[in-house]
Coordinates of C-alpha atoms in Angstrom, one line a residue:
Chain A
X1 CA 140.5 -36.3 -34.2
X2 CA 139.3 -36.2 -38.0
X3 CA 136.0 -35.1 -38.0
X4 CA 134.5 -32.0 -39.1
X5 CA 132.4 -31.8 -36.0
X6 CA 134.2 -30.4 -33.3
X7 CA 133.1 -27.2 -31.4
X8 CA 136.5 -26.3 -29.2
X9 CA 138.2 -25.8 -33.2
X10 CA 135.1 -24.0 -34.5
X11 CA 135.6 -22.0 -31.6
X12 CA 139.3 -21.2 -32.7
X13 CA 138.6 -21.0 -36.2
X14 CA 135.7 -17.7 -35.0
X15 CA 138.7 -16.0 -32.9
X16 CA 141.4 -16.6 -35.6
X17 CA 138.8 -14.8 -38.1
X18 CA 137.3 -12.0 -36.5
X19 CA 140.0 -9.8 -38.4
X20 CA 138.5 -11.1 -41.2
X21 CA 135.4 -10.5 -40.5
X22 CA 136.0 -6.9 -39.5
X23 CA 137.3 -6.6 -43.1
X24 CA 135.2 -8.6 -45.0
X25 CA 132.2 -7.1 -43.9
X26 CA 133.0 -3.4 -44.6
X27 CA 134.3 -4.7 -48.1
X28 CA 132.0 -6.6 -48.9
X29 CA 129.2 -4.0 -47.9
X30 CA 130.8 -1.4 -50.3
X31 CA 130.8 -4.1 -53.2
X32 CA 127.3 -4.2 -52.6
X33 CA 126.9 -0.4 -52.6
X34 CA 128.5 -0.4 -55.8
X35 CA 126.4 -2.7 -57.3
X36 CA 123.3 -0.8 -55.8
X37 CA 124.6 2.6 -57.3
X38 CA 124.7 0.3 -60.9
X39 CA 121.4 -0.5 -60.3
X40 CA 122.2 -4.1 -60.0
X41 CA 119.1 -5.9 -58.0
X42 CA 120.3 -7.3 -54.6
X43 CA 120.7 -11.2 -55.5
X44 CA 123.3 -10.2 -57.7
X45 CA 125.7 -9.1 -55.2
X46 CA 124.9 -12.4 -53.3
X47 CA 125.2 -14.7 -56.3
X48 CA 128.4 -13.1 -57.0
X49 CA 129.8 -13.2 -53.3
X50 CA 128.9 -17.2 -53.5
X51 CA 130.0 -18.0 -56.8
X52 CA 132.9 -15.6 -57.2
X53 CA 134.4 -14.7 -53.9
X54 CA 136.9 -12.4 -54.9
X55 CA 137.4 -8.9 -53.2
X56 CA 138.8 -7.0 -55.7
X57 CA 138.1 -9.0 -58.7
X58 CA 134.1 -8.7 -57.9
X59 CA 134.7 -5.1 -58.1
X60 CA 136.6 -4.5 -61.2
X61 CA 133.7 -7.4 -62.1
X62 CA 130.9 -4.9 -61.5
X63 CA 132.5 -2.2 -63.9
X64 CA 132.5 -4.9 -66.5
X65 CA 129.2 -6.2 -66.2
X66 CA 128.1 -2.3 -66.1
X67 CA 130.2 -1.7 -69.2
X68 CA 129.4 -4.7 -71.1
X69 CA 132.9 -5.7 -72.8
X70 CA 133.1 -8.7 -74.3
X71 CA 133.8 -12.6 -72.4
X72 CA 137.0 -12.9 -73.3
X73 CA 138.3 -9.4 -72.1
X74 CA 136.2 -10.4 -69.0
X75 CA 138.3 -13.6 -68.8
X76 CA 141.7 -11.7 -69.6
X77 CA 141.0 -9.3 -66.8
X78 CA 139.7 -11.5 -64.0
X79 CA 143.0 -14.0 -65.1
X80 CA 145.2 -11.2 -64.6
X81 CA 143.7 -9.8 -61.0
X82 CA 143.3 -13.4 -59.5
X83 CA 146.5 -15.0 -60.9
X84 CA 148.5 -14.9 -57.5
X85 CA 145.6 -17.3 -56.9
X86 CA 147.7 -20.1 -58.6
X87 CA 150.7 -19.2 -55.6
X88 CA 147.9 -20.7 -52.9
X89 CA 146.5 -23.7 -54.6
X90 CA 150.3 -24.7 -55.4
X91 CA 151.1 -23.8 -51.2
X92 CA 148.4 -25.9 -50.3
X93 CA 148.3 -29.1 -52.1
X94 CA 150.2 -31.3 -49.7
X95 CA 148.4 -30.0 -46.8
X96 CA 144.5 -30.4 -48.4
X97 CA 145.8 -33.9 -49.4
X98 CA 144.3 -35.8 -46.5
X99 CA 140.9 -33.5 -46.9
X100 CA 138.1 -35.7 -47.7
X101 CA 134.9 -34.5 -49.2
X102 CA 135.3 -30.9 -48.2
X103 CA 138.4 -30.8 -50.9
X104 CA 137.0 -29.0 -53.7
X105 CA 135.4 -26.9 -51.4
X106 CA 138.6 -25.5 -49.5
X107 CA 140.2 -24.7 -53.0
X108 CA 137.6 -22.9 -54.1
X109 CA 137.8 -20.9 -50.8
X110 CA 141.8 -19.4 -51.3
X111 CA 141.5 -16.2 -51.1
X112 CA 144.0 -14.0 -49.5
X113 CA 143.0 -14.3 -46.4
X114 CA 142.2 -17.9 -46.2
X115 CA 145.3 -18.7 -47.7
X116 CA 147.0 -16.1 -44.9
X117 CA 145.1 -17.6 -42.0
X118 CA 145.9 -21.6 -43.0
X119 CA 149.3 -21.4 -45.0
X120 CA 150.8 -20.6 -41.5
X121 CA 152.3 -23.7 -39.3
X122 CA 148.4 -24.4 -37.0
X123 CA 148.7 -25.5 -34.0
X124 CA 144.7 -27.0 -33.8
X125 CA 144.9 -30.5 -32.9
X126 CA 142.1 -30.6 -35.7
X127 CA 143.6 -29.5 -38.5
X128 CA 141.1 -30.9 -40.8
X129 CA 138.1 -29.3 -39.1
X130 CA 140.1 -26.1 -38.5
X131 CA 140.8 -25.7 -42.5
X132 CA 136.9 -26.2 -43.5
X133 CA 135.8 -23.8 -40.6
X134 CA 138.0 -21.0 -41.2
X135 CA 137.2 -21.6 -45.0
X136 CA 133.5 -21.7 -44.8
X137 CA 133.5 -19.1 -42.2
X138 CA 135.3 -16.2 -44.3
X139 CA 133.3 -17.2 -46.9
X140 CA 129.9 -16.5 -44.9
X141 CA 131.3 -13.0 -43.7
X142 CA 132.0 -12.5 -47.5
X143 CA 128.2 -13.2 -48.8
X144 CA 126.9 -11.3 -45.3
X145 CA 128.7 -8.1 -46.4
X146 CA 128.0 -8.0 -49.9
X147 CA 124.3 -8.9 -49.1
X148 CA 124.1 -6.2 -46.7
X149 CA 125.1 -3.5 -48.7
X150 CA 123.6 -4.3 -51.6
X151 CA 120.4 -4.2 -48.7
X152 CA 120.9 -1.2 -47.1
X153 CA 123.2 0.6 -49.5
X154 CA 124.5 4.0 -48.0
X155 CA 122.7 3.3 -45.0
X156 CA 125.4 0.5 -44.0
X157 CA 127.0 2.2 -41.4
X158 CA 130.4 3.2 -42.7
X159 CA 133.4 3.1 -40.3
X160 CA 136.2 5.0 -42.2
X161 CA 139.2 2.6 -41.9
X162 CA 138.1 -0.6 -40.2
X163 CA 139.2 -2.2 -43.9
X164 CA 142.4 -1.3 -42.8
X165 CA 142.1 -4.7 -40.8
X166 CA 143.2 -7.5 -43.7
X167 CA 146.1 -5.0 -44.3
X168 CA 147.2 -5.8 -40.8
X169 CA 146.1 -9.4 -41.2
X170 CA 148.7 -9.6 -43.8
X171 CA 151.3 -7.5 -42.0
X172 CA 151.3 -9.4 -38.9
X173 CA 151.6 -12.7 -40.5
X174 CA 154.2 -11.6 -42.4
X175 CA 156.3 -10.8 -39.3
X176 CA 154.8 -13.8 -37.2
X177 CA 156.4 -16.0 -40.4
X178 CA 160.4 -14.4 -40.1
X179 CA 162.6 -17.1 -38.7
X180 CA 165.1 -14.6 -38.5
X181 CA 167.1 -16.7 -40.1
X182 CA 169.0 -16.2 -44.0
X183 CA 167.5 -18.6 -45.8
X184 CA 164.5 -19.0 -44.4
X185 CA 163.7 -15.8 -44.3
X186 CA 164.9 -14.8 -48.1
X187 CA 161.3 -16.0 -49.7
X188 CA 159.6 -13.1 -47.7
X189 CA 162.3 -10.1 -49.0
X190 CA 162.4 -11.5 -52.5
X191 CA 158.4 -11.5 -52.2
X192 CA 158.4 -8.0 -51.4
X193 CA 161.1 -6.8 -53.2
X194 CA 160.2 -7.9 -56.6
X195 CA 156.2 -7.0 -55.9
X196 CA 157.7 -3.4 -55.2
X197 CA 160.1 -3.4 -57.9
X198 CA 157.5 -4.7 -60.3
X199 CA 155.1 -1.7 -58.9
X200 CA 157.6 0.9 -59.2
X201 CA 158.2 0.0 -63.1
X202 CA 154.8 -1.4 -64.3
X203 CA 152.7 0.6 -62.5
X204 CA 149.3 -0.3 -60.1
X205 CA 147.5 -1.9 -62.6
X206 CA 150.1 -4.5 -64.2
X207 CA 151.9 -5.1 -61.8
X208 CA 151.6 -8.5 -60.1
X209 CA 152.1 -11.0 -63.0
X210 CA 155.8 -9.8 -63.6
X211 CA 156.2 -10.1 -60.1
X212 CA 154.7 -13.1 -59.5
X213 CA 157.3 -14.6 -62.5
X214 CA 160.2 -12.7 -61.1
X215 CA 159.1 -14.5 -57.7
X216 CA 158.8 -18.0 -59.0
X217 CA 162.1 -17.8 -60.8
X218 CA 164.2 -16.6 -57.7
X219 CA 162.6 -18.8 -55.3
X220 CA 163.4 -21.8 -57.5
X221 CA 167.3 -20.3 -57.6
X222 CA 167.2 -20.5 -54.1
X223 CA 169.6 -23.4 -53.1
X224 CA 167.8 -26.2 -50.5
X225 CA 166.7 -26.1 -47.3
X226 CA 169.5 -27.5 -44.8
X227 CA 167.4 -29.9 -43.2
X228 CA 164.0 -29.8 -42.1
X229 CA 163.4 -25.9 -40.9
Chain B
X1 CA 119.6 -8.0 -66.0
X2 CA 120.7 -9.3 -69.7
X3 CA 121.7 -12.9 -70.6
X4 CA 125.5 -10.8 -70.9
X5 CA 125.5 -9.9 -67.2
X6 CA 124.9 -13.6 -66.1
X7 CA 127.3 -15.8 -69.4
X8 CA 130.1 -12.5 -67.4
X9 CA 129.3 -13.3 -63.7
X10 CA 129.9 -17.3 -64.9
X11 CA 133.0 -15.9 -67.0
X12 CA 134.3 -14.3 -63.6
X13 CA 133.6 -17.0 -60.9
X14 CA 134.9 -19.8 -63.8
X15 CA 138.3 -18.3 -64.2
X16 CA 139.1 -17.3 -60.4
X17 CA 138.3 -21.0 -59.4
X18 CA 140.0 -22.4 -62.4
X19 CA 143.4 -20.5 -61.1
X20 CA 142.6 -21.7 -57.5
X21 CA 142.4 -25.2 -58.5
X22 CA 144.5 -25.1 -61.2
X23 CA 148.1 -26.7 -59.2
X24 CA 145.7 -29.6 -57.5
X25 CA 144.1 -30.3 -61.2
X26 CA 148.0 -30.7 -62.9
X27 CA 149.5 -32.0 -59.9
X28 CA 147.3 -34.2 -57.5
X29 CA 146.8 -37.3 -59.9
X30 CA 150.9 -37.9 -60.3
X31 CA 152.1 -40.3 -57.4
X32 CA 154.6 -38.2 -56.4
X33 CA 154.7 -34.7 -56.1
X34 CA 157.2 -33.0 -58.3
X35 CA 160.6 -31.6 -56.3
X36 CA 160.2 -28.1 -57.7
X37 CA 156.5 -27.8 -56.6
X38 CA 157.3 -29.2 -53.0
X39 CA 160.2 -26.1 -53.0
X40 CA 157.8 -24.2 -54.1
X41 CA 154.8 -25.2 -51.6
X42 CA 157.6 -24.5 -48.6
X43 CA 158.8 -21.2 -49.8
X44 CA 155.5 -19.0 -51.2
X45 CA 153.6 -18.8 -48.6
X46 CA 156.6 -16.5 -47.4
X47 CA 157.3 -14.7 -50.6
X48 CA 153.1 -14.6 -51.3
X49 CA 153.0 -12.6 -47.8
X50 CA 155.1 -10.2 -48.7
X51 CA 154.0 -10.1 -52.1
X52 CA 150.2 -9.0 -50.5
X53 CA 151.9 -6.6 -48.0
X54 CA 153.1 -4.6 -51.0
X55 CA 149.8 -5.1 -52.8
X56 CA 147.5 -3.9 -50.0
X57 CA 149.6 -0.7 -49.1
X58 CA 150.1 0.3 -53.4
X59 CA 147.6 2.5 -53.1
X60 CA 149.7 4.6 -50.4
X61 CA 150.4 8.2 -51.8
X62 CA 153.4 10.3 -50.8
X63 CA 152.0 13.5 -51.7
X64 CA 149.6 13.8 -49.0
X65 CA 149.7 13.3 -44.8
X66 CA 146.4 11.5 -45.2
X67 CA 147.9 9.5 -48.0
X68 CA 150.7 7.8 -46.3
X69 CA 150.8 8.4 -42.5
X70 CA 148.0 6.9 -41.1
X71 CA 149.2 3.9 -43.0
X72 CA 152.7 3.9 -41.5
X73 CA 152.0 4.8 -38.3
X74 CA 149.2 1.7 -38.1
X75 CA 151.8 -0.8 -39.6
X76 CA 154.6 0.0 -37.4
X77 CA 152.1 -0.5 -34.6
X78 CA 151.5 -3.9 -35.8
X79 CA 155.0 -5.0 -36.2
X80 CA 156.4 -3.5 -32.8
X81 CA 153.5 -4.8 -30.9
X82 CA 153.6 -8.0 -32.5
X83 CA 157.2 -8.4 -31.6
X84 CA 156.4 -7.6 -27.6
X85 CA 153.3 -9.2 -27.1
X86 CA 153.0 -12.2 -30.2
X87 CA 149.4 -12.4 -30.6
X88 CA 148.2 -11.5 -33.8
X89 CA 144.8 -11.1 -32.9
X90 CA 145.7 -8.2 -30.3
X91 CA 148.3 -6.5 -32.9
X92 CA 145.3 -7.1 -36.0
X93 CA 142.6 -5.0 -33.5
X94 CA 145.3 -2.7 -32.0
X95 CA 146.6 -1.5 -35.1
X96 CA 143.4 -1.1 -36.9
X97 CA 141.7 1.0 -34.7
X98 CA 145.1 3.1 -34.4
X99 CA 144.3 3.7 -38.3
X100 CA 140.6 4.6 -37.7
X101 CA 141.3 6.9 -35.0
X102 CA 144.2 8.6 -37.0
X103 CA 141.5 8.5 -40.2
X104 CA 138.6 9.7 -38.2
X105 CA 140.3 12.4 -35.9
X106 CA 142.8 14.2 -37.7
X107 CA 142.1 13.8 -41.3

């Protein structure tokens, strides 16, 4: 049971993400109508969808690219948007230990809702398959969107509010994690807390590196785990 | 398109897999795994949760009905049918077109 054939988990990998599909489509089609109102050419919205996969840095990445600042403010920014990105590589590297070829491949593929999907306890018999599938297959929903509506521009059809899907992605995992238990549940208040503390004194737009420290240095405060939870 | 415009694309997709790769590159050569990484492995995917819970619903804004309550209303539906039913998949679909209904009907 360690092959990345196996139809009954890609079967469970396609339910697990049609949320993100829902989500990933309608974001990724207004990346590409962003790009299209630039006047960027199509097959830049697709090269950027495979090569970056970022929601919202590929956005704050079209405004550059339309702006023209320099690399390294283009590094700075796209460092300080994507640095909770260090969080999921750190989550995951016991888990994508055993992965064989397909490693470099699932890192590259943390995003938020990968990470939110496969950071969870799975209970696939194929966990090896189920990783690479739900990886690969965000990341097609990903390029599909931004293609399309880089394609079609305003003619995507545009359902107001079906984004609001990966906000519930994250919401119901967030409440499917609680143990309702004190210490096992502590990670997820100080998580929240100091992201909303952080908001409330840095502001929207600088926000999640202090948290992200704040985060790091509780959590590592936190006295052990009583046995194995 | 300008040489800039591709040398800023590579700039963007180099740095975002740099920082996704970056724990396996320091850490996946040493035999064993440092203590404080495995602590941390077990407890962010918790605290990262709620950290994205916060980050997705920042752009909430008190001043207005449209700019809070179809939010709440959605994410409370989430929570309490997640709590009855426990599948995310229904809560996920049930919440989200609670939110475009709200969005699409009344606002």
């Amino acid at each position: 049971m360690n092959t990345l054939k196996d139809k009954a988990t890609f079967k469970q990998a396609f339910i697990d993400t049609l949320p993100v599909m829902s989500g990933y489509l309608i974001m990724g089609a207004g990346f590409g109508m962003v790009m299209n109102s630039y006047g960027y050419p199509p097959y830049l919205s697709t090269l950027m969808a495979v090569c970056i996969y970022a929601g919202a840095m590929q956005y704050v990445g079209a405004n550059l690219l339309f702006t023209g600042v320099s690399l390294f403010s283009v590094a700075l920014t796209t460092f300080i948007v994507n640095a909770r990105h260090i969080f999921y590589g750190l989550t995951m590297l016991e888990q994508y230990k055993k992965a064989g070829k397909e490693k470099p491949y699932l890192y590259f593929g943390l995003t938020d809702e990968t990470y939110t999907l496969l950071s969870r306890p799975l209970s696939v018999k194929n966990k090896r398959a189920y990783r690479f599938y739900v990886t690969i297959l965000n990341h097609s929903y990903w390029i599909a969107g931004c293609t399309l509506g880089a394609l079609l521009g305003s003619a995507f059809p545009q359902v107001r509010g079906a984004d609001f899907a990966l906000t519930a992605l994250f919401v119901v995992a967030l409440v499917q994690s609680l143990e309702f238990h004190k210490r096992n549940d502590l990670p997820a208040l100080i998580g929240a807390g100091a992201t909303l503390l952080s908001l409330l004194i840095f502001g929207k737009d600088n926000f999640l590196l202090p948290a992200m420290g704040v985060i790091v240095a509780l959590l590592l405060l936190l006295p052990e785990k009583e046995a194995k939870a | 398109m300008t040489t800039h415009t591709y040398l800023a694309i590579a700039m963007i997709a180099l740095v975002t897999a740099l920082l996704r790769f970056l724990p396996a590159l320091l850490f996946s050569r040493m035999e064993r795994t440092p203590r404080f990484v495995i602590r941390l492995g077990q407890d962010l995917p918790k605290a990262a949760l709620g950290m994205l819970v916060v980050y997705c619903l920042k752009d909430l804004d008190f001043t207005s009905l449209q700019g809070y309550l179809p939010a709440t209303v959605a994410c409370v539906l989430a929570v309490f049918s997640y709590a009855t039913k426990k599948s995310s998949l229904f809560s996920v679909l049930l919440s989200t077109i609670a939110y475009m209904l709200i969005m699409n009907l009344f606002f």
